[in-house]
Structure formats: C-alpha cells, structure tokens
Amino acid sequence: EAGVTQFPSHSVIEKGQTVTLRCDPISGHDNLYWYRRVMGKEIKFLLHFVKESKQDESGMPNNRFLAERTGGTYSTLKVQPAELEDSGVYFCASSQEEVDGYTFGSGTRLTVV
Amino acid sequence: GENVEQHPSTLSVQEGDSAVIKCTYSDSASNYFPWYKQELGKRPQLIIDIRSNVGEKKDQRIAVTLNKTAKHFSLHITETQPEDSAVYFCAASNGTASKLTFGTGTRLQVTL
C-alpha cells in the first residue's frame, strides 16, 4: 500500500511568489489534513477535508492560503503571495473514516527568502 | 480551544535507561491522545495512542499513561536504544478523525 505522498519535498521561493503544494493521500482515505510546523515549534493544524468538502479550516492563517481537494482525491495547498513567515514544513496526513490515527506524508519544506 | 504543553523540550539518556515525556492538555472534552515519533528528515509516525476510557496502554518497550482528572498523559520508553533517538510529539483531539492539537515536541537523544 502506497503511503501519503507529498510534492515537492523542498521548495525555495522568493517573497511575493506563489507556491503550490500537493498531497496524495492513501487510496480510500476520506479524511485529509494539512498541518504546518514552523522551526522548533509545534505541528499546527491548518485544515481538514472529508472527501472534497472542507470539514474544518479554522487553522488556515489568512486568505493567502487556499486549499482544494477536487474529486476527493489529491489535495493542493497554494500560498499566494508567499511571505517570510510562511516558511516551515507542511505536512499532509490522511485517515479512514471513523478511524483514529493518521498516516503522515514526509512533508514539504518551504523556504521563503 | 485545546492547548497541549509538552516537557521536556530535550532529553538525553544513556542507552538502557528509561525516558519519560509528559504532556498536559486543557480541554476536558479531549478523548484521544496519540504519540508520534519523527526521525530526522522523516515523517511523523504514530507509535502508540490511548483513548480516555483507558488509564494505561503498553506496547513492548513503550507505554502511555493517562490521568483524566489531572489532564495529563505521559510516554514511557524503557530500555532505550540509540534508534529511539528522535523528536516525539504528543497530541490530543476530541473526536474520531478530528483535528489534533500537538505539543511542541521533545528531542530525545540516547547516548551509548
């Protein structure tokens, strides 16, 4: 079984540019989550999809962040325009419906310079 | 909302010793408490979890205890090995498949 896959693994962009992160969850997992870890701090929740619907987007920092999950399969997280404070590791995770325990992807390390 | 505090931030133990990491949470509605291990450059991996209807759970050298009254839970690793070196995160949530609130992580170093 393939795990949760994230692309790219690393991204370095200039302030003001746009970056799109992609997450492919485990096949059949309806729940998809985005989290972010800023250097040395906790892993913070961004949002939660159930299939293609946003179940909880209370962690999205501002309207420069846009997440989509068209068709309820893979998800993208776009940051536009990127700011320095957006730097960090963005993790995606997925889980089956009504089952505890996520499977995380390896993350995308985003550096905004 | 939920707030999870985790201590210590770093922990160094000698191989064979035990390691204990402690977390407290604020939301009494939280009922699921997983622990994740993240090795350098790798993904966080679930190593053990506990639900609020259980006080303790053990899996080989790893155990987790939960005190609902005091709102704290702890990870215990016995007979530590160098491969246990990693960052450990505790987390809490209040429902199946709900968002997790993480602690700030503990960097465990097991020395020879």
Short mmCIF file of C-alpha atoms in Angstrom, two decimals:
data_model
loop_
_atom_site.label_atom_id
_atom_site.label_comp_id
_atom_site.label_asym_id
_atom_site.label_seq_id
_atom_site.Cartn_x
_atom_site.Cartn_y
_atom_site.Cartn_z
CA GLU A 1 0.00 0.00 0.00
CA ALA A 2 1.41 3.38 -1.01
CA GLY A 3 1.66 5.89 1.81
CA VAL A 4 0.81 9.57 1.83
CA THR A 5 2.85 11.30 -0.85
CA GLN A 6 3.75 14.96 -0.91
CA PHE A 7 5.30 17.04 -3.68
CA PRO A 8 7.68 18.76 -3.77
CA SER A 9 9.86 17.69 -0.89
CA HIS A 10 11.58 21.07 -0.82
CA SER A 11 10.72 24.46 -2.26
CA VAL A 12 12.63 27.72 -2.07
CA ILE A 13 10.78 30.76 -3.36
CA GLU A 14 11.09 34.49 -3.09
CA LYS A 15 8.73 36.60 -1.05
CA GLY A 16 5.73 37.53 -3.16
CA GLN A 17 5.85 34.43 -5.34
CA THR A 18 3.28 31.67 -5.48
CA VAL A 19 3.82 28.07 -4.45
CA THR A 20 1.52 25.08 -4.74
CA LEU A 21 2.00 22.02 -2.59
CA ARG A 22 0.39 18.71 -3.44
CA CYS A 23 -0.68 15.79 -1.32
CA ASP A 24 -1.80 12.36 -2.46
CA PRO A 25 -3.47 10.55 0.43
CA ILE A 26 -3.70 6.81 0.88
CA SER A 27 -6.27 5.45 -1.53
CA GLY A 28 -9.67 5.18 0.11
CA HIS A 29 -8.92 7.62 2.91
CA ASP A 30 -11.73 10.15 3.04
CA ASN A 31 -10.05 12.32 5.67
CA LEU A 32 -7.19 14.55 4.53
CA TYR A 33 -5.44 17.04 6.77
CA TRP A 34 -2.87 19.77 6.31
CA TYR A 35 -0.54 20.74 9.15
CA ARG A 36 2.46 23.04 9.38
CA ARG A 37 5.50 23.08 11.61
CA VAL A 38 7.40 26.29 11.91
CA MET A 39 11.01 25.88 13.06
CA GLY A 40 11.17 24.47 16.57
CA LYS A 41 7.50 24.88 17.31
CA GLU A 42 4.53 22.58 17.47
CA ILE A 43 2.84 20.97 14.49
CA LYS A 44 -0.18 23.19 13.91
CA PHE A 45 -3.43 22.24 12.26
CA LEU A 46 -4.40 24.07 9.08
CA LEU A 47 -7.46 22.29 7.72
CA HIS A 48 -9.38 19.06 7.33
CA PHE A 49 -11.14 17.68 4.27
CA VAL A 50 -13.73 14.94 4.30
CA LYS A 51 -13.76 13.80 0.72
CA GLU A 52 -13.95 17.04 -1.26
CA SER A 53 -15.58 19.12 1.49
CA LYS A 54 -13.76 21.34 3.97
CA GLN A 55 -14.76 19.97 7.35
CA ASP A 56 -12.66 22.38 9.39
CA GLU A 57 -10.50 25.20 8.12
CA SER A 58 -10.10 27.01 11.41
CA GLY A 59 -6.31 26.75 11.29
CA MET A 60 -5.78 28.49 7.97
CA PRO A 61 -3.71 31.56 8.84
CA ASN A 62 -5.12 34.01 6.30
CA ASN A 63 -6.58 34.35 2.84
CA ARG A 64 -3.20 33.92 1.18
CA PHE A 65 -3.66 30.20 1.74
CA LEU A 66 -6.04 28.24 -0.48
CA ALA A 67 -6.62 24.53 -0.20
CA GLU A 68 -8.55 22.39 -2.62
CA ARG A 69 -9.43 18.75 -2.96
CA THR A 70 -11.26 18.38 -6.22
CA GLY A 71 -12.90 15.00 -6.65
CA GLY A 72 -11.99 13.99 -3.13
CA THR A 73 -8.65 12.51 -4.13
CA TYR A 74 -5.45 14.54 -4.01
CA SER A 75 -5.25 17.96 -2.44
CA THR A 76 -3.33 21.12 -3.19
CA LEU A 77 -2.34 23.94 -0.88
CA LYS A 78 -1.49 27.20 -2.59
CA VAL A 79 0.25 30.10 -0.92
CA GLN A 80 -0.12 33.37 -2.81
CA PRO A 81 1.71 35.65 -2.30
CA ALA A 82 4.21 33.96 -0.02
CA GLU A 83 5.61 35.81 2.98
CA LEU A 84 8.72 35.09 5.04
CA GLU A 85 6.67 33.77 7.96
CA ASP A 86 5.18 31.08 5.74
CA SER A 87 8.45 29.17 5.89
CA GLY A 88 8.17 25.81 7.56
CA VAL A 89 7.41 22.17 6.91
CA TYR A 90 3.94 21.48 5.58
CA PHE A 91 2.63 18.03 6.40
CA CYS A 92 -0.30 16.27 4.89
CA ALA A 93 -1.97 13.33 6.60
CA SER A 94 -4.87 11.03 5.83
CA SER A 95 -7.09 8.62 7.70
CA GLN A 96 -10.03 6.37 7.12
CA GLU A 97 -13.48 7.47 8.14
CA GLU A 98 -14.24 6.82 11.81
CA VAL A 99 -10.76 5.52 12.46
CA ASP A 100 -8.26 7.20 14.71
CA GLY A 101 -4.65 7.54 13.81
CA TYR A 102 -3.27 9.47 10.90
CA THR A 103 -0.68 8.48 8.35
CA PHE A 104 1.56 11.45 7.64
CA GLY A 105 3.42 12.30 4.50
CA SER A 106 7.09 13.22 4.59
CA GLY A 107 6.29 16.91 4.33
CA THR A 108 7.24 19.78 2.06
CA ARG A 109 9.92 22.06 3.43
CA LEU A 110 9.04 25.55 2.23
CA THR A 111 11.60 28.32 2.49
CA VAL A 112 10.57 31.85 1.60
CA VAL A 113 13.51 34.21 1.09
CA GLY B 1 -9.62 25.71 22.02
CA GLU B 2 -7.34 22.94 23.11
CA ASN B 3 -3.82 23.69 24.36
CA VAL B 4 -1.22 20.97 24.79
CA GLU B 5 2.01 21.55 26.69
CA GLN B 6 4.91 19.13 26.48
CA HIS B 7 8.00 18.71 28.65
CA PRO B 8 10.90 18.46 28.50
CA SER B 9 11.90 20.02 25.20
CA THR B 10 15.12 18.00 25.15
CA LEU B 11 16.02 14.80 26.94
CA SER B 12 19.30 12.93 26.95
CA VAL B 13 19.52 9.44 28.43
CA GLN B 14 22.06 6.67 28.35
CA GLU B 15 21.32 3.53 26.45
CA GLY B 16 19.34 1.14 28.60
CA ASP B 17 17.85 3.84 30.80
CA SER B 18 14.20 4.87 30.77
CA ALA B 19 12.80 8.05 29.26
CA VAL B 20 9.62 9.82 30.28
CA ILE B 21 7.92 12.62 28.37
CA LYS B 22 4.95 14.43 29.87
CA CYS B 23 2.08 16.35 28.34
CA THR B 24 -0.85 18.29 29.75
CA TYR B 25 -3.99 19.32 27.94
CA SER B 26 -6.64 21.90 28.66
CA ASP B 27 -9.87 20.70 27.03
CA SER B 28 -11.72 18.17 29.16
CA ALA B 29 -13.60 17.07 26.03
CA SER B 30 -10.41 15.62 24.54
CA ASN B 31 -10.64 11.85 24.43
CA TYR B 32 -7.89 10.63 22.12
CA PHE B 33 -4.16 11.01 22.77
CA PRO B 34 -1.63 9.76 20.22
CA TRP B 35 2.14 9.93 20.32
CA TYR B 36 4.22 10.44 17.20
CA LYS B 37 7.90 9.83 16.61
CA GLN B 38 9.73 11.83 13.98
CA GLU B 39 13.21 10.80 12.99
CA LEU B 40 15.42 13.34 11.28
CA GLY B 41 14.10 14.13 7.81
CA LYS B 42 11.29 11.58 8.00
CA ARG B 43 7.56 11.67 8.51
CA PRO B 44 5.92 11.66 11.95
CA GLN B 45 4.88 8.11 12.72
CA LEU B 46 2.24 7.02 15.20
CA ILE B 47 3.88 4.85 17.86
CA ILE B 48 1.14 4.47 20.43
CA ASP B 49 -2.19 6.03 21.31
CA ILE B 50 -4.71 5.92 24.12
CA ARG B 51 -8.36 6.76 24.49
CA SER B 52 -9.85 8.39 27.55
CA ASN B 53 -11.63 5.26 28.74
CA VAL B 54 -8.25 3.61 29.41
CA GLY B 55 -5.65 4.61 32.00
CA GLU B 56 -2.64 2.85 30.59
CA LYS B 57 -1.55 1.09 27.43
CA LYS B 58 1.66 -0.77 26.72
CA ASP B 59 3.35 -1.99 23.57
CA GLN B 60 6.68 -3.73 24.18
CA ARG B 61 9.10 -1.05 25.48
CA ILE B 62 6.62 1.79 25.08
CA ALA B 63 3.80 2.69 27.43
CA VAL B 64 1.42 5.60 27.76
CA THR B 65 -0.46 6.61 30.90
CA LEU B 66 -3.42 8.96 31.11
CA ASN B 67 -4.77 10.85 34.11
CA LYS B 68 -8.07 12.40 33.04
CA THR B 69 -8.62 14.17 36.33
CA ALA B 70 -5.32 15.98 36.14
CA LYS B 71 -5.49 16.24 32.34
CA HIS B 72 -2.07 14.85 31.74
CA PHE B 73 -0.59 11.93 29.88
CA SER B 74 2.90 10.56 29.63
CA LEU B 75 5.04 8.46 27.34
CA HIS B 76 7.40 5.95 28.93
CA ILE B 77 10.19 4.27 26.99
CA THR B 78 12.12 1.55 28.81
CA GLU B 79 15.50 0.05 27.91
CA THR B 80 16.20 2.85 25.49
CA GLN B 81 18.24 2.18 22.37
CA PRO B 82 20.10 4.55 20.02
CA GLU B 83 17.36 4.07 17.42
CA ASP B 84 14.90 5.63 19.86
CA SER B 85 16.64 8.96 19.25
CA ALA B 86 14.09 11.24 17.56
CA VAL B 87 11.62 14.02 18.22
CA TYR B 88 8.49 12.85 19.99
CA PHE B 89 5.19 14.70 19.78
CA CYS B 90 2.14 14.23 21.96
CA ALA B 91 -1.27 15.29 20.70
CA ALA B 92 -4.90 15.46 21.74
CA SER B 93 -8.23 15.50 19.96
CA ASN B 94 -11.89 15.42 20.94
CA GLY B 95 -13.37 13.13 18.38
CA THR B 96 -12.77 10.42 15.89
CA ALA B 97 -10.94 11.79 12.87
CA SER B 98 -10.95 15.28 14.40
CA LYS B 99 -8.01 17.63 14.23
CA LEU B 100 -5.05 17.01 16.50
CA THR B 101 -3.53 19.63 18.76
CA PHE B 102 0.16 18.88 19.16
CA GLY B 103 2.67 19.61 21.84
CA THR B 104 5.92 21.36 20.92
CA GLY B 105 7.94 18.16 20.76
CA THR B 106 10.70 16.53 22.79
CA ARG B 107 14.06 15.80 21.25
CA LEU B 108 15.25 12.53 22.76
CA GLN B 109 18.91 11.63 22.47
CA VAL B 110 20.01 8.17 23.53
CA THR B 111 23.73 8.03 24.08
CA LEU B 112 25.95 4.97 24.18
#
